[in-house]
mmCIF file of C-alpha atoms in Angstrom:
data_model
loop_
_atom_site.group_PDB
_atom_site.id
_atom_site.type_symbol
_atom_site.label_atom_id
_atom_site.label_comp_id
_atom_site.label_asym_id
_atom_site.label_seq_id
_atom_site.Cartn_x
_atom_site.Cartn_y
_atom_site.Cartn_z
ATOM 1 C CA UNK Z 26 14.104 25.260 -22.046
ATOM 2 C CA UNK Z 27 11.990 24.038 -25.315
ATOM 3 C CA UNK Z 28 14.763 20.924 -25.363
ATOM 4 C CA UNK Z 29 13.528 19.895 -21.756
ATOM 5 C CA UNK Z 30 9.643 19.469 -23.333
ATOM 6 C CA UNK Z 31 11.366 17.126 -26.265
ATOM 7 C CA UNK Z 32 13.707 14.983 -24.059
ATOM 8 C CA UNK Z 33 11.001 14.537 -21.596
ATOM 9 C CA UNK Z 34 8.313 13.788 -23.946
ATOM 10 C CA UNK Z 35 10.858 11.914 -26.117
ATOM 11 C CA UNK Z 36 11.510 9.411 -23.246
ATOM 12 C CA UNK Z 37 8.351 8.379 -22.757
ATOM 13 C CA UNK Z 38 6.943 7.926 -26.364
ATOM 14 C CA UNK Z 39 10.625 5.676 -26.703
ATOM 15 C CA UNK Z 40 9.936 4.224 -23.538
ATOM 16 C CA UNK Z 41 5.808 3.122 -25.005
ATOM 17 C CA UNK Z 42 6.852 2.358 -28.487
ATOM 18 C CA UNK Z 43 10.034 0.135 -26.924
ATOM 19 C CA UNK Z 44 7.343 -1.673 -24.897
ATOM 20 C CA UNK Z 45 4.773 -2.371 -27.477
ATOM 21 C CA UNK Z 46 8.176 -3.383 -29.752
ATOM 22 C CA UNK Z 47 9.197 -6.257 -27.175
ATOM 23 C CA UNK Z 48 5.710 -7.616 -26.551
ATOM 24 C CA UNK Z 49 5.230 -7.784 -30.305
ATOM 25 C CA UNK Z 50 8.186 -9.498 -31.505
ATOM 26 C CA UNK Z 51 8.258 -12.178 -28.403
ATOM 27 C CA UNK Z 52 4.348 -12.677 -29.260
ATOM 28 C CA UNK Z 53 3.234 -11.936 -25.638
ATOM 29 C CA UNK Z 54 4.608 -15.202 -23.904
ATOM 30 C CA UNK Z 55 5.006 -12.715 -20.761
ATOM 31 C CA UNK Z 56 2.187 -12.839 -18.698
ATOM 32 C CA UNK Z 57 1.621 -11.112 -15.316
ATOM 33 C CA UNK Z 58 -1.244 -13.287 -14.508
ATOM 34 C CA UNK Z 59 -0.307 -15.430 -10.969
ATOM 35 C CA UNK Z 60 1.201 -18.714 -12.445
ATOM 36 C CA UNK Z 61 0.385 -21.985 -10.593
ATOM 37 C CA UNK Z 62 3.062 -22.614 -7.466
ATOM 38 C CA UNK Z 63 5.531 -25.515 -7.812
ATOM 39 C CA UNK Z 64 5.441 -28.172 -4.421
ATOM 40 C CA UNK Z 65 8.358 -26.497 -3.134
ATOM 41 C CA UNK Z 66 6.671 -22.764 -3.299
ATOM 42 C CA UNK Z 67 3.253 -24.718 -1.695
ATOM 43 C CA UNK Z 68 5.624 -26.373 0.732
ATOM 44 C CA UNK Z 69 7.163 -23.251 2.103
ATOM 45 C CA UNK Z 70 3.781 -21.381 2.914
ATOM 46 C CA UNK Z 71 2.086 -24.065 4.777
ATOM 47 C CA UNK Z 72 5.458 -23.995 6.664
ATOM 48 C CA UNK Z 73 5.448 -20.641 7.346
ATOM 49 C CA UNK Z 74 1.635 -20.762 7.998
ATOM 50 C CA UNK Z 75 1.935 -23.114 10.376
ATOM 51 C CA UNK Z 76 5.178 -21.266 12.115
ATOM 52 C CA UNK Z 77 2.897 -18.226 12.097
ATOM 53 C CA UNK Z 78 0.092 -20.132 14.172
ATOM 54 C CA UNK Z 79 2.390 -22.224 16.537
ATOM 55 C CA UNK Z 80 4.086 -18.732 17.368
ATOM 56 C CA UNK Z 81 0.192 -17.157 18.374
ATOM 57 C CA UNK Z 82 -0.672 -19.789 20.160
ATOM 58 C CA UNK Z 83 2.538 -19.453 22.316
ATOM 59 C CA UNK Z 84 2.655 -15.888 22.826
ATOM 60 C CA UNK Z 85 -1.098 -15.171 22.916
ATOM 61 C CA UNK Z 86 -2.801 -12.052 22.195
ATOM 62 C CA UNK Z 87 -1.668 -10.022 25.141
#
């Protein structure tokens, strides 16, 4: 049972260490901060916006 405790605790210090690895040597060029919308993107949700809103206006609340 002592070999469950090392695997387990093994994967995750790999799994942080791995992490911190690929973030340094690719010099943090990924970002999870929202990342401005290309036409097309802005395109599709004012289409789908304005689906939404013909669609309640049709079927009304009730």
């Amino acid at each position: 049972m002592h070999w469950i405790m090392w695997v387990f605790w093994g994967f995750f210090v790999t799994l942080i260490v791995g992490v911190y690895l690929v973030d340094f040597l690719t010099k943090r060029k990924y970002s999870f901060h929202e990342q401005e919308k290309s036409l097309n993107q802005n395109s599709a949700v004012n289409d789908t916006l304005r689906e939404v809103g013909r669609i309640d206006q049709q079927i009304g609340p009730f």
